[in-house]
Amino acid sequence: MSDAAASAASSGAAAAAAATPEIPEAGSAMYASISLYTKLFEAEPAEVLDYVVMVTVVLIVAGVVMHLLSLVKGSLTINTFGSMLGAMSTAALTYAALSKGNKLFVWHPILMTFGAVYIATAGIETVVRRKAKRSSGDRKWMTLLHWLLFDVAAASMILGLYAIYVNKQKPLYKHFASAHAWVGMVSLGFFLLNLCTGSMNTISTKGLKLTWVDWTHRIIGKVSYIGLIATVLSGHYNKVKILPEGWGGKLVLPDNYLTFGGSWTTKVFGETATWAFMGLVAAAFVCGVFPTKPKLEPKVVKKA
């Protein structure tokens, strides 16, 4: 072989070696990260179904118990009725979905409805009803329950997002291709941001500070809540893909983007049942955000 040919072969081998991605060594942090990602996000739906169900049961029990504790304190309002409608919508969807079979996909709408429509609404009405309490300790207790309910709501929605991600069995760039997905991701992002900033205002080196006012917290909370309810409704209304080729592909808006139908709910339960469920969710939202002033509890006069 001539010197020129040997040099060319050597250069080609070097270029090929440079183009080959380096495989992380076993035991390294990169190797552990890749292994964890593979186990969590590239698992078969059947492999994670039982874990999703178990965690969901824990979240439901925790959320219901905390909401019941909040109902013991403070006067009930129309906002409370909103959270009750949220509970009804969650129960109705759970029963209807599981009657068709226990598959990983159905836990996505169940968890999103539970977190956004029921528990988030319960968290909002709990912090509103704290104003009916005369005792500073009772008001702080209601605020603490508001915080904990939002923690449960966030965990439920994250688990619901995880369920649909694993269920689709697609590469990452093929996920989040619909308008429903993007509205949901942005709304959940704002919800988590608001939860984090609220937690930072509450937690201090001197303990929990449960009495504070921040107008940005209220605004971001309202925007994220509206977005989450819109996400739930849009998921049942229709199915509109705006990135049919995945990330990096052309952004399109189909001609039928306002046409009702094509969603999982309409296909499985029919249009009438879907409209009824959407009406229940909308009613929960309207009652949940309805302006109300809780009635101040009567003074307790201590007898001499």
PDB file of C-alpha atoms in Angstrom:
ATOM      1  CA  MET A   1       0.000   0.000   0.000  1.00  0.00           C
ATOM      2  CA  SER A   2       1.365   3.422  -0.928  1.00  0.00           C
ATOM      3  CA  ASP A   3       1.962   6.139   1.642  1.00  0.00           C
ATOM      4  CA  ALA A   4      -0.940   8.186   0.168  1.00  0.00           C
ATOM      5  CA  ALA A   5      -3.355   5.256   0.400  1.00  0.00           C
ATOM      6  CA  ALA A   6      -2.249   4.481   3.949  1.00  0.00           C
ATOM      7  CA  SER A   7      -2.697   8.121   4.924  1.00  0.00           C
ATOM      8  CA  ALA A   8      -6.191   8.214   3.382  1.00  0.00           C
ATOM      9  CA  ALA A   9      -7.181   4.991   5.161  1.00  0.00           C
ATOM     10  CA  SER A  10      -5.860   6.338   8.445  1.00  0.00           C
ATOM     11  CA  SER A  11      -7.797   9.598   7.991  1.00  0.00           C
ATOM     12  CA  GLY A  12     -10.976   7.686   7.163  1.00  0.00           C
ATOM     13  CA  ALA A  13     -10.641   5.498  10.232  1.00  0.00           C
ATOM     14  CA  ALA A  14     -10.063   8.552  12.419  1.00  0.00           C
ATOM     15  CA  ALA A  15     -13.126  10.304  10.987  1.00  0.00           C
ATOM     16  CA  ALA A  16     -15.259   7.201  11.563  1.00  0.00           C
ATOM     17  CA  ALA A  17     -14.028   6.926  15.128  1.00  0.00           C
ATOM     18  CA  ALA A  18     -14.821  10.598  15.743  1.00  0.00           C
ATOM     19  CA  ALA A  19     -18.336  10.170  14.323  1.00  0.00           C
ATOM     20  CA  THR A  20     -19.077   7.144  16.525  1.00  0.00           C
ATOM     21  CA  PRO A  21     -20.759   8.281  19.753  1.00  0.00           C
ATOM     22  CA  GLU A  22     -18.882   7.442  22.904  1.00  0.00           C
ATOM     23  CA  ILE A  23     -20.586   4.727  24.946  1.00  0.00           C
ATOM     24  CA  PRO A  24     -20.712   5.657  28.634  1.00  0.00           C
ATOM     25  CA  GLU A  25     -18.873   3.318  30.957  1.00  0.00           C
ATOM     26  CA  ALA A  26     -20.941   1.126  33.256  1.00  0.00           C
ATOM     27  CA  GLY A  27     -21.191   2.733  36.668  1.00  0.00           C
ATOM     28  CA  SER A  28     -20.753   6.288  35.381  1.00  0.00           C
ATOM     29  CA  ALA A  29     -23.320   9.025  36.042  1.00  0.00           C
ATOM     30  CA  MET A  30     -24.143   9.238  32.322  1.00  0.00           C
ATOM     31  CA  TYR A  31     -24.692   5.475  32.135  1.00  0.00           C
ATOM     32  CA  ALA A  32     -26.958   5.587  35.185  1.00  0.00           C
ATOM     33  CA  SER A  33     -28.963   8.471  33.688  1.00  0.00           C
ATOM     34  CA  ILE A  34     -29.482   6.656  30.389  1.00  0.00           C
ATOM     35  CA  SER A  35     -30.464   3.456  32.200  1.00  0.00           C
ATOM     36  CA  LEU A  36     -32.975   5.340  34.365  1.00  0.00           C
ATOM     37  CA  TYR A  37     -34.487   7.070  31.333  1.00  0.00           C
ATOM     38  CA  THR A  38     -34.798   3.730  29.515  1.00  0.00           C
ATOM     39  CA  LYS A  39     -36.487   2.063  32.495  1.00  0.00           C
ATOM     40  CA  LEU A  40     -38.918   4.936  33.084  1.00  0.00           C
ATOM     41  CA  PHE A  41     -39.786   6.246  29.628  1.00  0.00           C
ATOM     42  CA  GLU A  42     -39.052   3.385  27.240  1.00  0.00           C
ATOM     43  CA  ALA A  43     -40.778   0.696  29.276  1.00  0.00           C
ATOM     44  CA  GLU A  44     -43.729  -1.234  27.918  1.00  0.00           C
ATOM     45  CA  PRO A  45     -47.132   0.141  29.059  1.00  0.00           C
ATOM     46  CA  ALA A  46     -47.974  -3.151  30.779  1.00  0.00           C
ATOM     47  CA  GLU A  47     -44.759  -2.950  32.808  1.00  0.00           C
ATOM     48  CA  VAL A  48     -45.664   0.334  34.503  1.00  0.00           C
ATOM     49  CA  LEU A  49     -49.457  -0.034  34.676  1.00  0.00           C
ATOM     50  CA  ASP A  50     -49.543  -1.529  38.176  1.00  0.00           C
ATOM     51  CA  TYR A  51     -47.211   1.161  39.546  1.00  0.00           C
ATOM     52  CA  VAL A  52     -49.308   3.945  38.024  1.00  0.00           C
ATOM     53  CA  VAL A  53     -52.476   2.456  39.516  1.00  0.00           C
ATOM     54  CA  MET A  54     -50.901   2.125  42.987  1.00  0.00           C
ATOM     55  CA  VAL A  55     -49.605   5.688  43.045  1.00  0.00           C
ATOM     56  CA  THR A  56     -52.957   6.939  41.735  1.00  0.00           C
ATOM     57  CA  VAL A  57     -54.805   5.247  44.593  1.00  0.00           C
ATOM     58  CA  VAL A  58     -52.467   6.885  47.109  1.00  0.00           C
ATOM     59  CA  LEU A  59     -52.976  10.306  45.515  1.00  0.00           C
ATOM     60  CA  ILE A  60     -56.764   9.913  45.423  1.00  0.00           C
ATOM     61  CA  VAL A  61     -56.919   8.912  49.087  1.00  0.00           C
ATOM     62  CA  ALA A  62     -54.629  11.780  50.108  1.00  0.00           C
ATOM     63  CA  GLY A  63     -56.534  14.338  48.048  1.00  0.00           C
ATOM     64  CA  VAL A  64     -59.988  13.270  49.253  1.00  0.00           C
ATOM     65  CA  VAL A  65     -58.909  13.165  52.909  1.00  0.00           C
ATOM     66  CA  MET A  66     -57.378  16.656  52.753  1.00  0.00           C
ATOM     67  CA  HIS A  67     -60.439  18.048  51.009  1.00  0.00           C
ATOM     68  CA  LEU A  68     -62.731  16.540  53.651  1.00  0.00           C
ATOM     69  CA  LEU A  69     -60.548  18.081  56.349  1.00  0.00           C
ATOM     70  CA  SER A  70     -60.936  21.473  54.678  1.00  0.00           C
ATOM     71  CA  LEU A  71     -64.723  21.110  54.593  1.00  0.00           C
ATOM     72  CA  VAL A  72     -64.801  20.739  58.374  1.00  0.00           C
ATOM     73  CA  LYS A  73     -63.426  24.262  58.712  1.00  0.00           C
ATOM     74  CA  GLY A  74     -65.096  27.372  57.325  1.00  0.00           C
ATOM     75  CA  SER A  75     -68.448  28.086  55.712  1.00  0.00           C
ATOM     76  CA  LEU A  76     -69.319  26.317  52.458  1.00  0.00           C
ATOM     77  CA  THR A  77     -69.720  28.418  49.289  1.00  0.00           C
ATOM     78  CA  ILE A  78     -70.617  28.001  45.631  1.00  0.00           C
ATOM     79  CA  ASN A  79     -66.895  27.340  45.087  1.00  0.00           C
ATOM     80  CA  THR A  80     -67.301  24.253  47.278  1.00  0.00           C
ATOM     81  CA  PHE A  81     -70.040  23.083  44.910  1.00  0.00           C
ATOM     82  CA  GLY A  82     -67.510  23.466  42.096  1.00  0.00           C
ATOM     83  CA  SER A  83     -65.079  21.094  43.784  1.00  0.00           C
ATOM     84  CA  MET A  84     -67.926  18.637  44.368  1.00  0.00           C
ATOM     85  CA  LEU A  85     -68.730  18.725  40.647  1.00  0.00           C
ATOM     86  CA  GLY A  86     -65.030  18.100  40.010  1.00  0.00           C
ATOM     87  CA  ALA A  87     -65.208  15.024  42.227  1.00  0.00           C
ATOM     88  CA  MET A  88     -68.304  13.847  40.366  1.00  0.00           C
ATOM     89  CA  SER A  89     -66.628  14.292  36.963  1.00  0.00           C
ATOM     90  CA  THR A  90     -63.590  12.327  38.163  1.00  0.00           C
ATOM     91  CA  ALA A  91     -65.723   9.503  39.538  1.00  0.00           C
ATOM     92  CA  ALA A  92     -67.869   9.338  36.396  1.00  0.00           C
ATOM     93  CA  LEU A  93     -64.881   9.251  34.040  1.00  0.00           C
ATOM     94  CA  THR A  94     -63.022   6.704  36.171  1.00  0.00           C
ATOM     95  CA  TYR A  95     -65.995   4.334  36.237  1.00  0.00           C
ATOM     96  CA  ALA A  96     -66.719   4.726  32.526  1.00  0.00           C
ATOM     97  CA  ALA A  97     -63.076   4.388  31.458  1.00  0.00           C
ATOM     98  CA  LEU A  98     -62.269   1.341  33.601  1.00  0.00           C
ATOM     99  CA  SER A  99     -65.478  -0.366  32.481  1.00  0.00           C
ATOM    100  CA  LYS A 100     -63.828  -0.546  29.036  1.00  0.00           C
ATOM    101  CA  GLY A 101     -60.680  -2.155  30.434  1.00  0.00           C
ATOM    102  CA  ASN A 102     -57.751  -1.271  32.659  1.00  0.00           C
ATOM    103  CA  LYS A 103     -55.148   0.057  30.235  1.00  0.00           C
ATOM    104  CA  LEU A 104     -52.382   2.589  30.820  1.00  0.00           C
ATOM    105  CA  PHE A 105     -53.949   5.151  28.485  1.00  0.00           C
ATOM    106  CA  VAL A 106     -57.153   5.579  30.515  1.00  0.00           C
ATOM    107  CA  TRP A 107     -55.165   6.744  33.541  1.00  0.00           C
ATOM    108  CA  HIS A 108     -54.104   9.837  31.615  1.00  0.00           C
ATOM    109  CA  PRO A 109     -57.595  11.405  31.429  1.00  0.00           C
ATOM    110  CA  ILE A 110     -58.455  10.070  34.897  1.00  0.00           C
ATOM    111  CA  LEU A 111     -55.399  11.645  36.541  1.00  0.00           C
ATOM    112  CA  MET A 112     -55.719  14.912  34.630  1.00  0.00           C
ATOM    113  CA  THR A 113     -59.395  15.232  35.571  1.00  0.00           C
ATOM    114  CA  PHE A 114     -58.670  14.348  39.181  1.00  0.00           C
ATOM    115  CA  GLY A 115     -55.760  16.796  39.454  1.00  0.00           C
ATOM    116  CA  ALA A 116     -57.055  19.753  37.428  1.00  0.00           C
ATOM    117  CA  VAL A 117     -60.833  19.597  37.752  1.00  0.00           C
ATOM    118  CA  TYR A 118     -61.259  18.208  41.268  1.00  0.00           C
ATOM    119  CA  ILE A 119     -58.203  18.746  43.472  1.00  0.00           C
ATOM    120  CA  ALA A 120     -57.065  22.072  41.993  1.00  0.00           C
ATOM    121  CA  THR A 121     -60.621  23.408  42.358  1.00  0.00           C
ATOM    122  CA  ALA A 122     -60.712  22.088  45.924  1.00  0.00           C
ATOM    123  CA  GLY A 123     -57.412  23.844  46.640  1.00  0.00           C
ATOM    124  CA  ILE A 124     -58.750  27.138  45.313  1.00  0.00           C
ATOM    125  CA  GLU A 125     -62.006  27.035  47.270  1.00  0.00           C
ATOM    126  CA  THR A 126     -60.148  25.994  50.425  1.00  0.00           C
ATOM    127  CA  VAL A 127     -57.939  29.068  50.420  1.00  0.00           C
ATOM    128  CA  VAL A 128     -60.965  31.267  49.647  1.00  0.00           C
ATOM    129  CA  ARG A 129     -62.954  29.830  52.553  1.00  0.00           C
ATOM    130  CA  ARG A 130     -60.164  30.543  55.011  1.00  0.00           C
ATOM    131  CA  LYS A 131     -61.447  34.124  55.079  1.00  0.00           C
ATOM    132  CA  ALA A 132     -64.491  32.915  57.007  1.00  0.00           C
ATOM    133  CA  LYS A 133     -62.332  31.919  59.965  1.00  0.00           C
ATOM    134  CA  ARG A 134     -61.783  34.319  62.845  1.00  0.00           C
ATOM    135  CA  SER A 135     -58.942  32.372  64.389  1.00  0.00           C
ATOM    136  CA  SER A 136     -55.467  32.959  62.960  1.00  0.00           C
ATOM    137  CA  GLY A 137     -54.651  29.308  63.603  1.00  0.00           C
ATOM    138  CA  ASP A 138     -57.670  28.146  61.605  1.00  0.00           C
ATOM    139  CA  ARG A 139     -56.772  30.435  58.687  1.00  0.00           C
ATOM    140  CA  LYS A 140     -53.240  29.055  58.658  1.00  0.00           C
ATOM    141  CA  TRP A 141     -54.601  25.506  58.725  1.00  0.00           C
ATOM    142  CA  MET A 142     -56.784  26.197  55.682  1.00  0.00           C
ATOM    143  CA  THR A 143     -53.809  27.744  53.856  1.00  0.00           C
ATOM    144  CA  LEU A 144     -51.706  24.677  54.645  1.00  0.00           C
ATOM    145  CA  LEU A 145     -54.413  22.423  53.211  1.00  0.00           C
ATOM    146  CA  HIS A 146     -54.513  24.635  50.099  1.00  0.00           C
ATOM    147  CA  TRP A 147     -50.787  24.067  49.645  1.00  0.00           C
ATOM    148  CA  LEU A 148     -51.006  20.316  50.212  1.00  0.00           C
ATOM    149  CA  LEU A 149     -53.970  19.956  47.855  1.00  0.00           C
ATOM    150  CA  PHE A 150     -52.008  21.697  45.121  1.00  0.00           C
ATOM    151  CA  ASP A 151     -49.092  19.327  45.764  1.00  0.00           C
ATOM    152  CA  VAL A 152     -51.447  16.387  45.179  1.00  0.00           C
ATOM    153  CA  ALA A 153     -52.862  18.056  42.058  1.00  0.00           C
ATOM    154  CA  ALA A 154     -49.362  18.597  40.645  1.00  0.00           C
ATOM    155  CA  ALA A 155     -48.288  15.004  41.369  1.00  0.00           C
ATOM    156  CA  SER A 156     -51.477  13.669  39.764  1.00  0.00           C
ATOM    157  CA  MET A 157     -51.017  15.674  36.567  1.00  0.00           C
ATOM    158  CA  ILE A 158     -47.336  14.758  36.282  1.00  0.00           C
ATOM    159  CA  LEU A 159     -48.239  11.090  36.680  1.00  0.00           C
ATOM    160  CA  GLY A 160     -50.973  11.512  34.058  1.00  0.00           C
ATOM    161  CA  LEU A 161     -48.444  13.042  31.682  1.00  0.00           C
ATOM    162  CA  TYR A 162     -46.078  10.149  32.344  1.00  0.00           C
ATOM    163  CA  ALA A 163     -48.834   7.612  31.607  1.00  0.00           C
ATOM    164  CA  ILE A 164     -49.625   9.058  28.174  1.00  0.00           C
ATOM    165  CA  TYR A 165     -45.930   9.433  27.310  1.00  0.00           C
ATOM    166  CA  VAL A 166     -45.143   5.781  27.986  1.00  0.00           C
ATOM    167  CA  ASN A 167     -48.386   4.594  26.396  1.00  0.00           C
ATOM    168  CA  LYS A 168     -47.601   6.160  23.014  1.00  0.00           C
ATOM    169  CA  GLN A 169     -44.311   4.270  22.560  1.00  0.00           C
ATOM    170  CA  LYS A 170     -42.881   6.930  20.263  1.00  0.00           C
ATOM    171  CA  PRO A 171     -39.549   8.780  20.048  1.00  0.00           C
ATOM    172  CA  LEU A 172     -39.443  12.064  21.938  1.00  0.00           C
ATOM    173  CA  TYR A 173     -39.782  14.292  18.854  1.00  0.00           C
ATOM    174  CA  LYS A 174     -43.104  12.611  18.021  1.00  0.00           C
ATOM    175  CA  HIS A 175     -44.661  13.520  21.368  1.00  0.00           C
ATOM    176  CA  PHE A 176     -46.506  16.792  22.075  1.00  0.00           C
ATOM    177  CA  ALA A 177     -47.660  17.166  18.476  1.00  0.00           C
ATOM    178  CA  SER A 178     -51.209  18.394  19.172  1.00  0.00           C
ATOM    179  CA  ALA A 179     -52.680  21.707  20.274  1.00  0.00           C
ATOM    180  CA  HIS A 180     -54.124  19.878  23.296  1.00  0.00           C
ATOM    181  CA  ALA A 181     -50.645  18.755  24.342  1.00  0.00           C
ATOM    182  CA  TRP A 182     -49.051  22.198  24.016  1.00  0.00           C
ATOM    183  CA  VAL A 183     -51.799  24.010  25.888  1.00  0.00           C
ATOM    184  CA  GLY A 184     -51.502  21.377  28.598  1.00  0.00           C
ATOM    185  CA  MET A 185     -47.714  21.596  28.841  1.00  0.00           C
ATOM    186  CA  VAL A 186     -47.702  25.395  29.062  1.00  0.00           C
ATOM    187  CA  SER A 187     -50.521  25.422  31.624  1.00  0.00           C
ATOM    188  CA  LEU A 188     -48.891  22.713  33.743  1.00  0.00           C
ATOM    189  CA  GLY A 189     -45.602  24.594  33.539  1.00  0.00           C
ATOM    190  CA  PHE A 190     -47.238  27.732  34.944  1.00  0.00           C
ATOM    191  CA  PHE A 191     -48.993  25.659  37.604  1.00  0.00           C
ATOM    192  CA  LEU A 192     -45.712  24.107  38.764  1.00  0.00           C
ATOM    193  CA  LEU A 193     -43.957  27.482  38.654  1.00  0.00           C
ATOM    194  CA  ASN A 194     -46.668  28.985  40.824  1.00  0.00           C
ATOM    195  CA  LEU A 195     -46.483  26.055  43.226  1.00  0.00           C
ATOM    196  CA  CYS A 196     -42.716  26.460  43.548  1.00  0.00           C
ATOM    197  CA  THR A 197     -42.824  30.226  44.136  1.00  0.00           C
ATOM    198  CA  GLY A 198     -45.661  29.784  46.625  1.00  0.00           C
ATOM    199  CA  SER A 199     -43.629  27.155  48.457  1.00  0.00           C
ATOM    200  CA  MET A 200     -40.631  29.499  48.551  1.00  0.00           C
ATOM    201  CA  ASN A 201     -42.801  32.222  50.105  1.00  0.00           C
ATOM    202  CA  THR A 202     -44.089  29.741  52.677  1.00  0.00           C
ATOM    203  CA  ILE A 203     -40.921  27.950  53.715  1.00  0.00           C
ATOM    204  CA  SER A 204     -38.356  29.953  55.680  1.00  0.00           C
ATOM    205  CA  THR A 205     -35.580  29.314  58.158  1.00  0.00           C
ATOM    206  CA  LYS A 206     -37.953  30.372  60.942  1.00  0.00           C
ATOM    207  CA  GLY A 207     -40.610  27.822  59.974  1.00  0.00           C
ATOM    208  CA  LEU A 208     -43.719  27.961  57.815  1.00  0.00           C
ATOM    209  CA  LYS A 209     -45.064  31.398  56.930  1.00  0.00           C
ATOM    210  CA  LEU A 210     -48.685  30.687  56.057  1.00  0.00           C
ATOM    211  CA  THR A 211     -49.954  34.271  55.927  1.00  0.00           C
ATOM    212  CA  TRP A 212     -48.608  36.230  52.972  1.00  0.00           C
ATOM    213  CA  VAL A 213     -50.047  38.077  49.964  1.00  0.00           C
ATOM    214  CA  ASP A 214     -48.578  38.066  46.441  1.00  0.00           C
ATOM    215  CA  TRP A 215     -50.681  39.347  43.535  1.00  0.00           C
ATOM    216  CA  THR A 216     -48.471  37.563  40.969  1.00  0.00           C
ATOM    217  CA  HIS A 217     -49.208  34.261  42.706  1.00  0.00           C
ATOM    218  CA  ARG A 218     -52.933  34.840  42.261  1.00  0.00           C
ATOM    219  CA  ILE A 219     -52.667  35.901  38.616  1.00  0.00           C
ATOM    220  CA  ILE A 220     -50.400  33.028  37.560  1.00  0.00           C
ATOM    221  CA  GLY A 221     -52.616  30.636  39.503  1.00  0.00           C
ATOM    222  CA  LYS A 222     -55.742  31.814  37.699  1.00  0.00           C
ATOM    223  CA  VAL A 223     -54.076  31.679  34.273  1.00  0.00           C
ATOM    224  CA  SER A 224     -52.727  28.163  34.837  1.00  0.00           C
ATOM    225  CA  TYR A 225     -56.071  26.927  36.195  1.00  0.00           C
ATOM    226  CA  ILE A 226     -57.965  28.298  33.191  1.00  0.00           C
ATOM    227  CA  GLY A 227     -55.399  26.706  30.878  1.00  0.00           C
ATOM    228  CA  LEU A 228     -55.666  23.320  32.599  1.00  0.00           C
ATOM    229  CA  ILE A 229     -59.462  23.273  32.365  1.00  0.00           C
ATOM    230  CA  ALA A 230     -59.187  24.281  28.681  1.00  0.00           C
ATOM    231  CA  THR A 231     -56.760  21.393  28.182  1.00  0.00           C
ATOM    232  CA  VAL A 232     -59.168  18.882  29.704  1.00  0.00           C
ATOM    233  CA  LEU A 233     -62.042  20.160  27.572  1.00  0.00           C
ATOM    234  CA  SER A 234     -59.987  20.248  24.370  1.00  0.00           C
ATOM    235  CA  GLY A 235     -58.841  16.667  24.922  1.00  0.00           C
ATOM    236  CA  HIS A 236     -62.451  15.509  24.883  1.00  0.00           C
ATOM    237  CA  TYR A 237     -63.675  17.892  22.185  1.00  0.00           C
ATOM    238  CA  ASN A 238     -61.483  16.775  19.286  1.00  0.00           C
ATOM    239  CA  LYS A 239     -57.986  15.746  18.248  1.00  0.00           C
ATOM    240  CA  VAL A 240     -56.002  18.337  16.305  1.00  0.00           C
ATOM    241  CA  LYS A 241     -52.372  17.650  15.354  1.00  0.00           C
ATOM    242  CA  ILE A 242     -50.414  20.804  14.617  1.00  0.00           C
ATOM    243  CA  LEU A 243     -47.061  19.024  14.217  1.00  0.00           C
ATOM    244  CA  PRO A 244     -47.954  15.855  12.269  1.00  0.00           C
ATOM    245  CA  GLU A 245     -44.313  15.200  11.380  1.00  0.00           C
ATOM    246  CA  GLY A 246     -43.060  15.848  14.891  1.00  0.00           C
ATOM    247  CA  TRP A 247     -40.722  18.531  16.186  1.00  0.00           C
ATOM    248  CA  GLY A 248     -38.863  20.271  13.394  1.00  0.00           C
ATOM    249  CA  GLY A 249     -41.669  19.545  10.960  1.00  0.00           C
ATOM    250  CA  LYS A 250     -44.059  22.034   9.446  1.00  0.00           C
ATOM    251  CA  LEU A 251     -46.586  23.666  11.760  1.00  0.00           C
ATOM    252  CA  VAL A 252     -50.072  23.171  10.305  1.00  0.00           C
ATOM    253  CA  LEU A 253     -53.614  23.980  11.345  1.00  0.00           C
ATOM    254  CA  PRO A 254     -56.074  21.478   9.858  1.00  0.00           C
ATOM    255  CA  ASP A 255     -59.265  22.777   8.275  1.00  0.00           C
ATOM    256  CA  ASN A 256     -61.338  20.790  10.773  1.00  0.00           C
ATOM    257  CA  TYR A 257     -59.622  22.161  13.890  1.00  0.00           C
ATOM    258  CA  LEU A 258     -62.970  23.395  15.266  1.00  0.00           C
ATOM    259  CA  THR A 259     -64.946  20.280  14.323  1.00  0.00           C
ATOM    260  CA  PHE A 260     -66.273  18.244  17.235  1.00  0.00           C
ATOM    261  CA  GLY A 261     -65.304  14.566  17.330  1.00  0.00           C
ATOM    262  CA  GLY A 262     -62.322  12.305  16.789  1.00  0.00           C
ATOM    263  CA  SER A 263     -61.256  12.229  20.441  1.00  0.00           C
ATOM    264  CA  TRP A 264     -60.931   9.079  22.533  1.00  0.00           C
ATOM    265  CA  THR A 265     -64.056  10.035  24.492  1.00  0.00           C
ATOM    266  CA  THR A 266     -66.285  10.456  21.437  1.00  0.00           C
ATOM    267  CA  LYS A 267     -65.034   7.214  19.904  1.00  0.00           C
ATOM    268  CA  VAL A 268     -65.538   5.137  23.042  1.00  0.00           C
ATOM    269  CA  PHE A 269     -68.562   6.709  24.732  1.00  0.00           C
ATOM    270  CA  GLY A 270     -70.281   8.635  21.932  1.00  0.00           C
ATOM    271  CA  GLU A 271     -70.967  12.315  21.365  1.00  0.00           C
ATOM    272  CA  THR A 272     -73.838  12.690  23.841  1.00  0.00           C
ATOM    273  CA  ALA A 273     -71.846  11.279  26.769  1.00  0.00           C
ATOM    274  CA  THR A 274     -68.860  13.426  25.805  1.00  0.00           C
ATOM    275  CA  TRP A 275     -70.948  16.612  25.778  1.00  0.00           C
ATOM    276  CA  ALA A 276     -72.419  15.659  29.156  1.00  0.00           C
ATOM    277  CA  PHE A 277     -68.972  15.147  30.674  1.00  0.00           C
ATOM    278  CA  MET A 278     -67.655  18.391  29.197  1.00  0.00           C
ATOM    279  CA  GLY A 279     -70.676  20.198  30.637  1.00  0.00           C
ATOM    280  CA  LEU A 280     -69.895  18.782  34.074  1.00  0.00           C
ATOM    281  CA  VAL A 281     -66.275  19.959  33.827  1.00  0.00           C
ATOM    282  CA  ALA A 282     -67.350  23.418  32.630  1.00  0.00           C
ATOM    283  CA  ALA A 283     -69.850  23.691  35.507  1.00  0.00           C
ATOM    284  CA  ALA A 284     -67.130  22.742  38.006  1.00  0.00           C
ATOM    285  CA  PHE A 285     -64.909  25.464  36.571  1.00  0.00           C
ATOM    286  CA  VAL A 286     -67.601  28.181  36.629  1.00  0.00           C
ATOM    287  CA  CYS A 287     -68.569  27.374  40.207  1.00  0.00           C
ATOM    288  CA  GLY A 288     -64.919  27.083  41.222  1.00  0.00           C
ATOM    289  CA  VAL A 289     -63.986  30.586  40.066  1.00  0.00           C
ATOM    290  CA  PHE A 290     -67.315  32.271  40.823  1.00  0.00           C
ATOM    291  CA  PRO A 291     -66.651  35.444  42.873  1.00  0.00           C
ATOM    292  CA  THR A 292     -67.856  34.816  46.400  1.00  0.00           C
ATOM    293  CA  LYS A 293     -67.375  36.206  49.869  1.00  0.00           C
ATOM    294  CA  PRO A 294     -67.451  33.532  52.570  1.00  0.00           C
ATOM    295  CA  LYS A 295     -69.689  34.302  55.507  1.00  0.00           C
ATOM    296  CA  LEU A 296     -67.619  35.119  58.583  1.00  0.00           C
ATOM    297  CA  GLU A 297     -68.222  32.587  61.304  1.00  0.00           C
ATOM    298  CA  PRO A 298     -70.018  33.874  64.411  1.00  0.00           C
ATOM    299  CA  LYS A 299     -68.040  34.984  67.408  1.00  0.00           C
ATOM    300  CA  VAL A 300     -67.749  32.495  70.190  1.00  0.00           C
ATOM    301  CA  VAL A 301     -68.640  34.258  73.392  1.00  0.00           C
ATOM    302  CA  LYS A 302     -66.997  32.651  76.366  1.00  0.00           C
ATOM    303  CA  LYS A 303     -69.187  32.330  79.368  1.00  0.00           C
ATOM    304  CA  ALA A 304     -67.874  33.764  82.575  1.00  0.00           C
TER     305      ALA A 304
END
